[in-house]
XYZ file of C-alpha atoms in Angstrom:
176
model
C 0.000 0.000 0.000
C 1.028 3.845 -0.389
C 0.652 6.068 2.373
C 1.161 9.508 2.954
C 2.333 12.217 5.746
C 2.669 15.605 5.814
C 2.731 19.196 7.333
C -0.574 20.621 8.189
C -0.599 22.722 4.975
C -4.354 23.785 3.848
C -4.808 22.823 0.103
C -7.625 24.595 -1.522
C -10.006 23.208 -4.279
C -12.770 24.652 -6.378
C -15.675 22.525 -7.589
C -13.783 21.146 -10.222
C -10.607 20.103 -7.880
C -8.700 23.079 -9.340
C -6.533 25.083 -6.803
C -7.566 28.242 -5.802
C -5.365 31.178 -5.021
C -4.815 31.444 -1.079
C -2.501 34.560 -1.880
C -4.193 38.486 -1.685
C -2.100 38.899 -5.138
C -4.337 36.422 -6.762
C -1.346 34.422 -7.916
C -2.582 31.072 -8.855
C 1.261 29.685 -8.090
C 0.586 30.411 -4.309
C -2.480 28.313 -3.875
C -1.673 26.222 -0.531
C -1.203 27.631 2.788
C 1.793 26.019 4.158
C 2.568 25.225 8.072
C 4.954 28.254 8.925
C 2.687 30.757 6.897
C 1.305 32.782 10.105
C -0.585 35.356 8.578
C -3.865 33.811 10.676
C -1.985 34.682 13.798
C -5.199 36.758 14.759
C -7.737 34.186 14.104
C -5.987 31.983 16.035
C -5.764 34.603 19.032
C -9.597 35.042 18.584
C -10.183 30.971 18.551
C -8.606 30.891 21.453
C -10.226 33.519 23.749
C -13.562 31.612 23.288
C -11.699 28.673 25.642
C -13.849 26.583 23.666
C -14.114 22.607 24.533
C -12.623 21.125 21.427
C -9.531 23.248 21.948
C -8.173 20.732 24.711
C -7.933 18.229 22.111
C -5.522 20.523 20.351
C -3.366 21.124 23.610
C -5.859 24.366 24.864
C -4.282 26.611 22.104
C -4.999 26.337 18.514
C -2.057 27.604 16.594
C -2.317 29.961 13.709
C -0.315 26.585 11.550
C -3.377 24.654 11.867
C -6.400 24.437 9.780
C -9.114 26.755 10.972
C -7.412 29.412 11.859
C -6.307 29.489 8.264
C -9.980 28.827 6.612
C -11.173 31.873 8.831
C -8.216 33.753 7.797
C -9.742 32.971 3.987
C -12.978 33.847 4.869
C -12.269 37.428 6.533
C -9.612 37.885 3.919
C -10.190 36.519 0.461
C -13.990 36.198 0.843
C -13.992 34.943 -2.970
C -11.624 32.135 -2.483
C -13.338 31.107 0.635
C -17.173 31.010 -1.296
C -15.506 29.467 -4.384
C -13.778 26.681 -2.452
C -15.505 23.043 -2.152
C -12.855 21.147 -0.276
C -10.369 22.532 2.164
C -7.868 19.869 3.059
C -5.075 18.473 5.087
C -2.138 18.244 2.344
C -1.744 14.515 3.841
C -5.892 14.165 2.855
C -5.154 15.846 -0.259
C -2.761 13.581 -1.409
C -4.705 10.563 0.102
C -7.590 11.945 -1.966
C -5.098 12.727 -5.523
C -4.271 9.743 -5.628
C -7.338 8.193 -4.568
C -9.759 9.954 -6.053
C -11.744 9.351 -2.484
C -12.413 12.145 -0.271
C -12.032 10.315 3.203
C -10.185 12.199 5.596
C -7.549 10.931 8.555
C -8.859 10.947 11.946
C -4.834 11.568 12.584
C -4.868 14.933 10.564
C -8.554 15.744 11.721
C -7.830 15.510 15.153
C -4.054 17.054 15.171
C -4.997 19.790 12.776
C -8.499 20.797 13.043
C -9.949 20.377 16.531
C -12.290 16.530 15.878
C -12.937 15.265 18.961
C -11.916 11.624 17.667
C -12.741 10.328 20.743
C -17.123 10.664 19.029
C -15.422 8.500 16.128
C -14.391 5.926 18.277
C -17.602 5.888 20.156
C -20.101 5.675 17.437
C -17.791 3.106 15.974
C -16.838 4.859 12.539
C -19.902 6.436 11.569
C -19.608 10.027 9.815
C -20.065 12.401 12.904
C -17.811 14.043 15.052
C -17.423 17.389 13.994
C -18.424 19.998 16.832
C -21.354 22.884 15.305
C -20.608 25.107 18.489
C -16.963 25.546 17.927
C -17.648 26.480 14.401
C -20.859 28.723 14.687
C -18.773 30.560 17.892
C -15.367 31.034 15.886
C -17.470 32.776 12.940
C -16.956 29.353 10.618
C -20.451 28.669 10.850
C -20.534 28.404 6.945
C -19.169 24.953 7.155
C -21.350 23.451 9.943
C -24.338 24.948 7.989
C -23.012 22.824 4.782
C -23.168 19.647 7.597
C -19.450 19.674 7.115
C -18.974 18.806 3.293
C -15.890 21.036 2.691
C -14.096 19.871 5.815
C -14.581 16.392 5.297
C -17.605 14.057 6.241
C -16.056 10.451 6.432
C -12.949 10.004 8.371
C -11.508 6.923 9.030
C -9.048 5.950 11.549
C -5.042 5.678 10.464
C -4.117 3.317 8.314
C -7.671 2.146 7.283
C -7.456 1.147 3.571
C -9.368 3.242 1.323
C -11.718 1.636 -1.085
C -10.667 1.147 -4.401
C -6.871 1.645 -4.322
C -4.988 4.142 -6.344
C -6.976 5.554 -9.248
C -6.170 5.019 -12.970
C -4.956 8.571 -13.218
C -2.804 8.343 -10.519
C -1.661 4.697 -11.959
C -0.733 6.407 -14.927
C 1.250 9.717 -13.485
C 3.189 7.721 -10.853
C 4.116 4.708 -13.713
């Protein structure tokens, strides 16, 4: 099998799986977010005076390298990437899902990155639910919990769960 790892980098697709610009130039060559990029230093600051539950899953501090702090960085700051955008990933989901073709996210990079309680995975023994609607509605992301979740992810699996289906064709073809 082929596996993947990576820094919590937010990769961000349109409809069509095209990457969307992440930069206030517009340049389409700057279209992820990577970990050291701290321009949502703020967001993070306001995440965390809300002392929210979910943040003791992430230590009690979010930090401006993780995921949602970034996507409400987007949303304050390049409104029109943030409404064109249909999948905001994990780069370790994102390649999981390039070469895959299957959108399942890793409870690993969910939990790590994002603030899922995993522990609700674990729980309810798999099923699709886990992502907390407070935390978003009270850190001004309550686009996504309004959408039930689709651009974040709605199935994650636990580490090193084989995805269905193996690589894809196209990705049997670019990697030989």
């Amino acid at each position: 099998g082929v596996g993947f790892d990576a820094t919590c980098s937010l990769v961000v697709l349109d409809a069509e799986d095209n990457p969307l610009s992440v930069s206030p130039s517009g340049s389409m060559e700057q279209n992820i977010i990577v970990w050291m990029d701290h321009r949502a230093t703020e967001q993070a600051e306001r995440i965390n005076l809300t002392r929210h539950e979910v943040l003791k899953f992430v230590g009690g501090v979010i930090s401006p390298e993780m995921e949602t702090p970034k996507i409400l960085w987007l949303k304050e700051n390049l409104p029109e990437t943030f409404h064109c955008a249909r999948r905001f990933m994990d780069l370790a989901d994102f390649l999981s899902y390039r070469a895959t073709g299957n959108d399942t996210r890793s409870l690993c990079t969910t939990v790590c990155k994002w603030t899922f309680p995993g522990h609700r995975l674990a729980q309810e023994k798999g099923t699709e639910t886990g992502w907390d609607e407070s935390f978003f509605r009270a850190v001004g992301l309550e686009d996504l919990a309004n959408e039930g979740f689709t651009r974040i992810g709605q199935r994650i699996r636990p580490m090193g769960e084989t995805l269905p289906h193996g690589l894809s064709a196209r990705s049997g073809v670019e990697l030989g």
